[in-house]
Amino acid sequence: MAAALMAVAAGAVGAPAKPAARAKPRPPADTALDVYAEPGERIDIGGGRKLNLRCSGEGSPTVLLESGFGSDSLAWAKAQPQIAQRNRVCAYDRAGLGFSDGGPLPRDLKADVADLRALIDAADLDTPLILVGHSYGSQLVRRYDELYPKQVAALVLIDPPEQNVGEFSASYAKTEAEMAPRMLAMYRGCEQGARDGRLAAARPPSELKNCLRPPNPNYSDKLNASIRAWRSKPAFWETVISGSQDRLSMYGSAVAKSERHDGKPVIVLSAEQPYAGAPADDLKALLAAREQTHMALIGTSRYAKRVTIADSSHDIPNDQPAAPAIAVFEAMEMRKQIGR
């Protein structure tokens, strides 16, 4: 703050100010994405609840996409069309996200796996499926395969989150633990703002300013309004709060030595630049934990490989959308080689 004030003062007494640069014109929004401003097919999974499903393409096996934590099917907007060139591929909104109804609490991994099972049955998706999970979604598809191995043809795990960071940096783990209550308190404030309608107001109060992201300049006003609407609902914040509490324990330990996905392909995609901006000490610990995690995951099957995706952040489906499609094709080829 002091440096910023000094810069303002220097400008006032220094050389004449240069004319303000003209703002670059905003590129036209990609209106093709407006399909995500409306529901796809809302599938009745029982209990008075529906989950929003978006399927495209033709070809077997069917591919099902699991997004990262707090993300809806829009996360696959770039990658899904590429997979659809060879396979039938489906993405969906988990409970409380996008156009899906909320679900009973807690919204933990167990609940998400149960919803996925109900969705596959209700939508009559052909099994076995190739399950593709990004970030938190990789946890979900791993667990699904452990419970229902006959329904899974292969796993593609896109930049699975690091586990067991505490082994490499006790201070990092301590800081994360100390920050968690403050994070959850903020989320609860957002949830209350959603309940009393303040979050959905044209101008939410200042105490709720961190609850909603700014509009994405690449999206149309229609799509930005749709995203803002579902993120302003109590169901979204209930999901985020409950899921965040579950994640605190989920990532605290290493990949279990008992986890196995034998007999089927497992492909791990690792981002080249997963932690942009992280302090040096934290970066070292995070990279070590991620290396341990990814190596452990390719050790869960005799038919596994790991691929580093160049020029990509953690958000591989957006940065390098061809990578998931290539991984799906490779998984299919691996299945042929092992006679499945």
CSV table of C-alpha atoms in Angstrom, one decimal:
chain,number,residue,atom,x,y,z
A,1,MET,CA,0.0,0.0,0.0
A,2,ALA,CA,2.8,2.5,0.9
A,3,ALA,CA,4.5,1.8,-2.5
A,4,ALA,CA,1.3,2.5,-4.4
A,5,LEU,CA,0.9,5.8,-2.6
A,6,MET,CA,4.5,6.7,-3.4
A,7,ALA,CA,3.9,6.0,-7.0
A,8,VAL,CA,0.8,8.2,-7.2
A,9,ALA,CA,2.8,11.1,-5.5
A,10,ALA,CA,5.7,10.7,-7.9
A,11,GLY,CA,3.4,10.9,-10.8
A,12,ALA,CA,1.9,14.2,-9.6
A,13,VAL,CA,5.2,16.0,-9.5
A,14,GLY,CA,7.1,14.3,-12.3
A,15,ALA,CA,7.0,14.6,-16.1
A,16,PRO,CA,3.7,15.4,-17.8
A,17,ALA,CA,1.4,12.4,-17.8
A,18,LYS,CA,1.2,10.5,-21.1
A,19,PRO,CA,-2.2,10.3,-22.7
A,20,ALA,CA,-4.1,7.3,-21.5
A,21,ALA,CA,-3.8,4.3,-23.8
A,22,ARG,CA,-7.0,3.4,-25.5
A,23,ALA,CA,-8.5,0.3,-24.1
A,24,LYS,CA,-8.3,-2.6,-26.5
A,25,PRO,CA,-11.8,-3.4,-27.9
A,26,ARG,CA,-13.4,-6.4,-26.2
A,27,PRO,CA,-13.3,-9.4,-28.6
A,28,PRO,CA,-16.7,-10.7,-29.6
A,29,ALA,CA,-18.0,-13.3,-27.2
A,30,ASP,CA,-18.2,-16.9,-28.3
A,31,THR,CA,-21.9,-17.2,-28.7
A,32,ALA,CA,-21.5,-20.9,-29.4
A,33,LEU,CA,-21.0,-21.3,-25.7
A,34,ASP,CA,-24.5,-20.0,-25.1
A,35,VAL,CA,-25.7,-23.6,-25.1
A,36,TYR,CA,-24.3,-23.7,-21.6
A,37,ALA,CA,-26.7,-20.9,-20.6
A,38,GLU,CA,-29.5,-23.4,-20.9
A,39,PRO,CA,-29.9,-26.9,-19.4
A,40,GLY,CA,-29.1,-29.9,-21.6
A,41,GLU,CA,-31.1,-33.0,-20.6
A,42,ARG,CA,-32.2,-33.0,-16.9
A,43,ILE,CA,-32.2,-36.7,-15.9
A,44,ASP,CA,-34.4,-37.8,-13.0
A,45,ILE,CA,-32.2,-39.9,-10.7
A,46,GLY,CA,-34.9,-40.4,-8.1
A,47,GLY,CA,-35.8,-38.8,-4.8
A,48,GLY,CA,-37.3,-35.8,-6.6
A,49,ARG,CA,-33.9,-34.8,-8.0
A,50,LYS,CA,-32.5,-34.2,-11.5
A,51,LEU,CA,-29.0,-33.9,-12.8
A,52,ASN,CA,-28.1,-32.0,-16.0
A,53,LEU,CA,-26.5,-34.1,-18.7
A,54,ARG,CA,-24.9,-33.1,-22.0
A,55,CYS,CA,-24.0,-35.8,-24.5
A,56,SER,CA,-22.6,-35.6,-28.0
A,57,GLY,CA,-20.9,-37.7,-30.6
A,58,GLU,CA,-21.1,-41.3,-31.6
A,59,GLY,CA,-18.9,-44.3,-31.0
A,60,SER,CA,-18.1,-46.9,-28.4
A,61,PRO,CA,-17.1,-47.0,-25.6
A,62,THR,CA,-19.0,-44.0,-24.2
A,63,VAL,CA,-16.8,-41.5,-22.3
A,64,LEU,CA,-18.0,-39.7,-19.2
A,65,LEU,CA,-16.4,-36.5,-18.0
A,66,GLU,CA,-16.0,-35.4,-14.4
A,67,SER,CA,-15.1,-31.8,-13.8
A,68,GLY,CA,-13.1,-30.3,-11.0
A,69,PHE,CA,-14.4,-29.1,-7.7
A,70,GLY,CA,-17.1,-26.4,-8.0
A,71,SER,CA,-17.2,-26.6,-11.8
A,72,ASP,CA,-20.0,-27.5,-14.1
A,73,SER,CA,-20.1,-29.1,-17.5
A,74,LEU,CA,-19.0,-25.8,-19.1
A,75,ALA,CA,-15.5,-26.8,-18.0
A,76,TRP,CA,-15.4,-29.3,-20.9
A,77,ALA,CA,-16.6,-26.9,-23.6
A,78,LYS,CA,-13.3,-27.1,-25.5
A,79,ALA,CA,-12.4,-30.7,-24.8
A,80,GLN,CA,-15.8,-32.5,-25.3
A,81,PRO,CA,-16.2,-31.7,-29.0
A,82,GLN,CA,-12.7,-33.1,-29.7
A,83,ILE,CA,-13.6,-36.4,-27.9
A,84,ALA,CA,-17.0,-36.5,-29.7
A,85,GLN,CA,-15.1,-36.9,-33.0
A,86,ARG,CA,-14.6,-40.5,-32.1
A,87,ASN,CA,-16.8,-41.4,-29.2
A,88,ARG,CA,-20.1,-40.7,-27.6
A,89,VAL,CA,-19.2,-38.4,-24.7
A,90,CYS,CA,-21.2,-37.0,-21.8
A,91,ALA,CA,-20.5,-34.3,-19.3
A,92,TYR,CA,-22.8,-33.4,-16.4
A,93,ASP,CA,-23.4,-31.0,-13.6
A,94,ARG,CA,-22.9,-32.5,-10.1
A,95,ALA,CA,-25.5,-31.7,-7.4
A,96,GLY,CA,-25.8,-28.0,-6.7
A,97,LEU,CA,-23.9,-27.0,-9.8
A,98,GLY,CA,-25.1,-25.6,-13.1
A,99,PHE,CA,-28.6,-26.8,-13.9
A,100,SER,CA,-28.6,-29.7,-11.5
A,101,ASP,CA,-30.6,-29.9,-8.3
A,102,GLY,CA,-28.9,-29.8,-4.9
A,103,GLY,CA,-28.6,-32.9,-3.0
A,104,PRO,CA,-28.8,-34.1,0.6
A,105,LEU,CA,-25.9,-33.2,2.9
A,106,PRO,CA,-23.1,-34.1,3.3
A,107,ARG,CA,-22.0,-33.5,-0.3
A,108,ASP,CA,-18.9,-35.6,0.0
A,109,LEU,CA,-17.1,-38.1,-2.3
A,110,LYS,CA,-19.5,-40.9,-1.2
A,111,ALA,CA,-22.5,-38.8,-2.2
A,112,ASP,CA,-21.0,-37.8,-5.5
A,113,VAL,CA,-20.2,-41.4,-6.4
A,114,ALA,CA,-23.8,-42.5,-5.5
A,115,ASP,CA,-25.2,-39.7,-7.7
A,116,LEU,CA,-22.9,-40.8,-10.6
A,117,ARG,CA,-24.1,-44.4,-10.3
A,118,ALA,CA,-27.8,-43.2,-10.3
A,119,LEU,CA,-27.1,-41.0,-13.3
A,120,ILE,CA,-25.5,-43.8,-15.3
A,121,ASP,CA,-28.5,-46.0,-14.6
A,122,ALA,CA,-31.2,-43.4,-15.2
A,123,ALA,CA,-29.7,-42.1,-18.4
A,124,ASP,CA,-29.1,-45.7,-19.6
A,125,LEU,CA,-25.5,-45.0,-20.5
A,126,ASP,CA,-23.7,-47.9,-22.1
A,127,THR,CA,-21.1,-49.5,-19.9
A,128,PRO,CA,-18.2,-50.1,-19.5
A,129,LEU,CA,-17.4,-46.4,-19.7
A,130,ILE,CA,-14.1,-44.6,-20.1
A,131,LEU,CA,-14.1,-42.2,-17.1
A,132,VAL,CA,-12.2,-39.0,-17.4
A,133,GLY,CA,-11.7,-37.0,-14.2
A,134,HIS,CA,-10.1,-33.6,-13.9
A,135,SER,CA,-8.7,-32.5,-10.5
A,136,TYR,CA,-11.3,-33.5,-7.8
A,137,GLY,CA,-13.1,-35.4,-10.6
A,138,SER,CA,-10.1,-37.8,-10.7
A,139,GLN,CA,-10.8,-38.7,-7.1
A,140,LEU,CA,-14.4,-39.4,-8.0
A,141,VAL,CA,-13.7,-41.7,-11.0
A,142,ARG,CA,-11.0,-43.6,-9.0
A,143,ARG,CA,-13.4,-44.3,-6.3
A,144,TYR,CA,-16.2,-45.3,-8.7
A,145,ASP,CA,-13.9,-47.8,-10.4
A,146,GLU,CA,-13.0,-49.3,-7.0
A,147,LEU,CA,-16.7,-49.8,-6.2
A,148,TYR,CA,-18.0,-50.7,-9.7
A,149,PRO,CA,-15.1,-52.0,-11.7
A,150,LYS,CA,-17.3,-53.8,-14.3
A,151,GLN,CA,-18.8,-50.5,-15.4
A,152,VAL,CA,-15.4,-49.0,-16.1
A,153,ALA,CA,-13.3,-49.6,-19.3
A,154,ALA,CA,-10.4,-47.2,-18.5
A,155,LEU,CA,-9.5,-44.2,-16.4
A,156,VAL,CA,-8.0,-40.9,-17.6
A,157,LEU,CA,-6.9,-38.8,-14.7
A,158,ILE,CA,-6.2,-35.2,-15.6
A,159,ASP,CA,-3.7,-33.5,-13.2
A,160,PRO,CA,-4.9,-35.2,-10.0
A,161,PRO,CA,-4.4,-33.0,-7.0
A,162,GLU,CA,-1.3,-33.5,-4.9
A,163,GLN,CA,-1.9,-35.6,-1.7
A,164,ASN,CA,0.1,-35.8,1.5
A,165,VAL,CA,1.8,-32.4,1.2
A,166,GLY,CA,2.5,-32.5,4.9
A,167,GLU,CA,5.2,-35.1,4.4
A,168,PHE,CA,7.2,-32.6,2.3
A,169,SER,CA,6.3,-29.4,4.2
A,170,ALA,CA,4.8,-29.4,7.7
A,171,SER,CA,4.6,-25.6,7.6
A,172,TYR,CA,2.5,-25.7,4.4
A,173,ALA,CA,0.1,-28.2,5.9
A,174,LYS,CA,-0.1,-26.1,9.1
A,175,THR,CA,-0.9,-23.0,7.1
A,176,GLU,CA,-3.6,-24.8,5.1
A,177,ALA,CA,-5.2,-26.1,8.3
A,178,GLU,CA,-5.2,-22.6,9.8
A,179,MET,CA,-6.7,-21.0,6.7
A,180,ALA,CA,-9.5,-23.6,6.4
A,181,PRO,CA,-11.8,-22.2,9.1
A,182,ARG,CA,-11.5,-18.7,7.6
A,183,MET,CA,-12.3,-20.0,4.2
A,184,LEU,CA,-15.3,-21.9,5.4
A,185,ALA,CA,-16.5,-18.8,7.3
A,186,MET,CA,-16.4,-16.8,4.1
A,187,TYR,CA,-18.3,-19.5,2.3
A,188,ARG,CA,-20.9,-19.5,5.0
A,189,GLY,CA,-21.3,-15.8,4.6
A,190,CYS,CA,-21.9,-16.3,0.9
A,191,GLU,CA,-24.4,-19.0,1.7
A,192,GLN,CA,-26.3,-16.7,4.0
A,193,GLY,CA,-26.2,-13.9,1.4
A,194,ALA,CA,-27.7,-16.4,-1.1
A,195,ARG,CA,-30.4,-17.3,1.3
A,196,ASP,CA,-31.5,-13.8,2.0
A,197,GLY,CA,-31.2,-12.7,-1.7
A,198,ARG,CA,-28.4,-10.2,-1.2
A,199,LEU,CA,-26.0,-12.2,-3.3
A,200,ALA,CA,-28.3,-12.2,-6.3
A,201,ALA,CA,-28.8,-8.4,-6.1
A,202,ALA,CA,-27.5,-6.3,-9.0
A,203,ARG,CA,-24.9,-4.9,-6.7
A,204,PRO,CA,-24.2,-7.3,-3.8
A,205,PRO,CA,-23.0,-5.6,-0.6
A,206,SER,CA,-19.2,-5.2,-0.1
A,207,GLU,CA,-19.0,-8.1,2.4
A,208,LEU,CA,-20.1,-10.5,-0.4
A,209,LYS,CA,-17.8,-9.1,-3.1
A,210,ASN,CA,-15.5,-12.2,-3.0
A,211,CYS,CA,-18.4,-14.6,-3.4
A,212,LEU,CA,-18.8,-14.2,-7.2
A,213,ARG,CA,-16.3,-14.0,-9.9
A,214,PRO,CA,-16.3,-11.1,-12.4
A,215,PRO,CA,-18.0,-11.7,-15.7
A,216,ASN,CA,-15.8,-13.6,-18.2
A,217,PRO,CA,-15.0,-11.4,-21.2
A,218,ASN,CA,-15.0,-14.4,-23.5
A,219,TYR,CA,-18.6,-15.2,-22.6
A,220,SER,CA,-21.8,-13.5,-23.7
A,221,ASP,CA,-23.9,-11.5,-21.3
A,222,LYS,CA,-26.5,-14.3,-21.4
A,223,LEU,CA,-23.9,-17.0,-20.3
A,224,ASN,CA,-22.4,-14.8,-17.6
A,225,ALA,CA,-25.8,-14.1,-16.2
A,226,SER,CA,-26.6,-17.8,-16.2
A,227,ILE,CA,-23.4,-18.6,-14.3
A,228,ARG,CA,-24.0,-15.8,-11.8
A,229,ALA,CA,-27.6,-17.1,-11.2
A,230,TRP,CA,-26.6,-20.6,-10.2
A,231,ARG,CA,-23.7,-19.5,-8.1
A,232,SER,CA,-26.0,-17.2,-6.2
A,233,LYS,CA,-28.2,-20.1,-5.0
A,234,PRO,CA,-27.9,-21.6,-1.5
A,235,ALA,CA,-27.6,-25.1,-3.0
A,236,PHE,CA,-24.3,-24.1,-4.7
A,237,TRP,CA,-22.8,-22.8,-1.4
A,238,GLU,CA,-24.1,-25.8,0.6
A,239,THR,CA,-22.2,-28.0,-1.9
A,240,VAL,CA,-19.1,-26.0,-1.8
A,241,ILE,CA,-19.0,-25.9,2.1
A,242,SER,CA,-19.7,-29.6,2.5
A,243,GLY,CA,-17.3,-30.6,-0.2
A,244,SER,CA,-14.6,-28.3,1.1
A,245,GLN,CA,-14.9,-30.0,4.5
A,246,ASP,CA,-14.5,-33.4,2.9
A,247,ARG,CA,-11.5,-32.3,0.9
A,248,LEU,CA,-9.5,-31.3,4.0
A,249,SER,CA,-9.2,-35.0,5.0
A,250,MET,CA,-9.2,-36.4,1.5
A,251,TYR,CA,-5.9,-34.9,0.4
A,252,GLY,CA,-4.2,-35.2,3.7
A,253,SER,CA,-2.8,-38.7,3.2
A,254,ALA,CA,-1.0,-40.4,0.3
A,255,VAL,CA,-2.6,-42.6,-2.3
A,256,ALA,CA,-3.5,-45.8,-0.5
A,257,LYS,CA,-1.3,-48.7,-1.3
A,258,SER,CA,-4.4,-50.8,-1.5
A,259,GLU,CA,-5.9,-48.8,-4.4
A,260,ARG,CA,-5.8,-50.9,-7.5
A,261,HIS,CA,-7.2,-50.5,-11.1
A,262,ASP,CA,-5.7,-53.7,-12.5
A,263,GLY,CA,-6.8,-55.0,-15.8
A,264,LYS,CA,-7.6,-51.7,-17.4
A,265,PRO,CA,-5.7,-48.7,-18.8
A,266,VAL,CA,-4.9,-45.8,-16.4
A,267,ILE,CA,-3.6,-42.6,-18.1
A,268,VAL,CA,-2.4,-39.7,-15.9
A,269,LEU,CA,-2.0,-36.3,-17.5
A,270,SER,CA,0.3,-34.0,-15.6
A,271,ALA,CA,0.3,-30.3,-16.3
A,272,GLU,CA,3.7,-28.7,-17.1
A,273,GLN,CA,3.0,-25.6,-15.0
A,274,PRO,CA,0.5,-26.5,-12.3
A,275,TYR,CA,1.5,-23.9,-9.6
A,276,ALA,CA,2.1,-20.6,-11.3
A,277,GLY,CA,3.0,-17.9,-8.8
A,278,ALA,CA,3.6,-20.2,-5.8
A,279,PRO,CA,6.4,-19.2,-3.5
A,280,ALA,CA,9.6,-21.2,-4.0
A,281,ASP,CA,9.4,-23.2,-0.7
A,282,ASP,CA,5.8,-24.1,-1.3
A,283,LEU,CA,6.4,-24.9,-4.9
A,284,LYS,CA,9.1,-27.4,-4.0
A,285,ALA,CA,6.8,-29.2,-1.5
A,286,LEU,CA,3.8,-29.1,-3.9
A,287,LEU,CA,5.8,-30.5,-6.8
A,288,ALA,CA,7.2,-33.3,-4.6
A,289,ALA,CA,3.8,-34.3,-3.3
A,290,ARG,CA,2.3,-34.2,-6.8
A,291,GLU,CA,5.1,-36.4,-8.1
A,292,GLN,CA,4.5,-38.9,-5.4
A,293,THR,CA,0.8,-38.8,-6.1
A,294,HIS,CA,1.0,-39.2,-9.9
A,295,MET,CA,3.6,-42.0,-9.6
A,296,ALA,CA,1.5,-43.8,-7.1
A,297,LEU,CA,-1.5,-43.6,-9.4
A,298,ILE,CA,0.3,-45.1,-12.4
A,299,GLY,CA,1.4,-47.9,-10.0
A,300,THR,CA,-2.3,-48.9,-9.5
A,301,SER,CA,-2.5,-50.8,-12.8
A,302,ARG,CA,-0.2,-52.9,-14.9
A,303,TYR,CA,-1.5,-50.9,-17.9
A,304,ALA,CA,-0.7,-47.3,-17.0
A,305,LYS,CA,1.2,-44.4,-18.4
A,306,ARG,CA,1.9,-40.8,-17.5
A,307,VAL,CA,2.1,-37.9,-20.0
A,308,THR,CA,3.3,-34.4,-19.2
A,309,ILE,CA,1.2,-31.8,-21.1
A,310,ALA,CA,3.3,-28.9,-22.3
A,311,ASP,CA,2.2,-25.3,-22.0
A,312,SER,CA,-0.6,-26.1,-19.6
A,313,SER,CA,-1.7,-25.0,-16.2
A,314,HIS,CA,-3.7,-27.2,-13.9
A,315,ASP,CA,-6.6,-26.5,-16.2
A,316,ILE,CA,-5.6,-28.9,-19.0
A,317,PRO,CA,-9.1,-29.2,-20.5
A,318,ASN,CA,-9.1,-25.5,-21.2
A,319,ASP,CA,-5.4,-24.9,-22.0
A,320,GLN,CA,-4.8,-28.0,-24.1
A,321,PRO,CA,-8.3,-29.4,-25.0
A,322,ALA,CA,-6.9,-32.0,-27.4
A,323,ALA,CA,-5.0,-33.7,-24.6
A,324,PRO,CA,-8.0,-35.5,-23.1
A,325,ALA,CA,-9.2,-36.6,-26.5
A,326,ILE,CA,-5.7,-38.1,-27.3
A,327,ALA,CA,-5.6,-39.8,-23.9
A,328,VAL,CA,-9.1,-41.4,-24.6
A,329,PHE,CA,-7.8,-42.7,-27.9
A,330,GLU,CA,-4.7,-44.1,-26.3
A,331,ALA,CA,-6.8,-45.8,-23.7
A,332,MET,CA,-8.9,-47.4,-26.4
A,333,GLU,CA,-5.7,-48.6,-28.1
A,334,MET,CA,-4.3,-50.0,-24.9
A,335,ARG,CA,-7.6,-51.9,-24.3
A,336,LYS,CA,-7.1,-53.5,-27.7
A,337,GLN,CA,-3.6,-54.5,-26.9
A,338,ILE,CA,-4.6,-56.2,-23.6
A,339,GLY,CA,-7.6,-57.9,-25.3
A,340,ARG,CA,-10.4,-56.0,-23.6
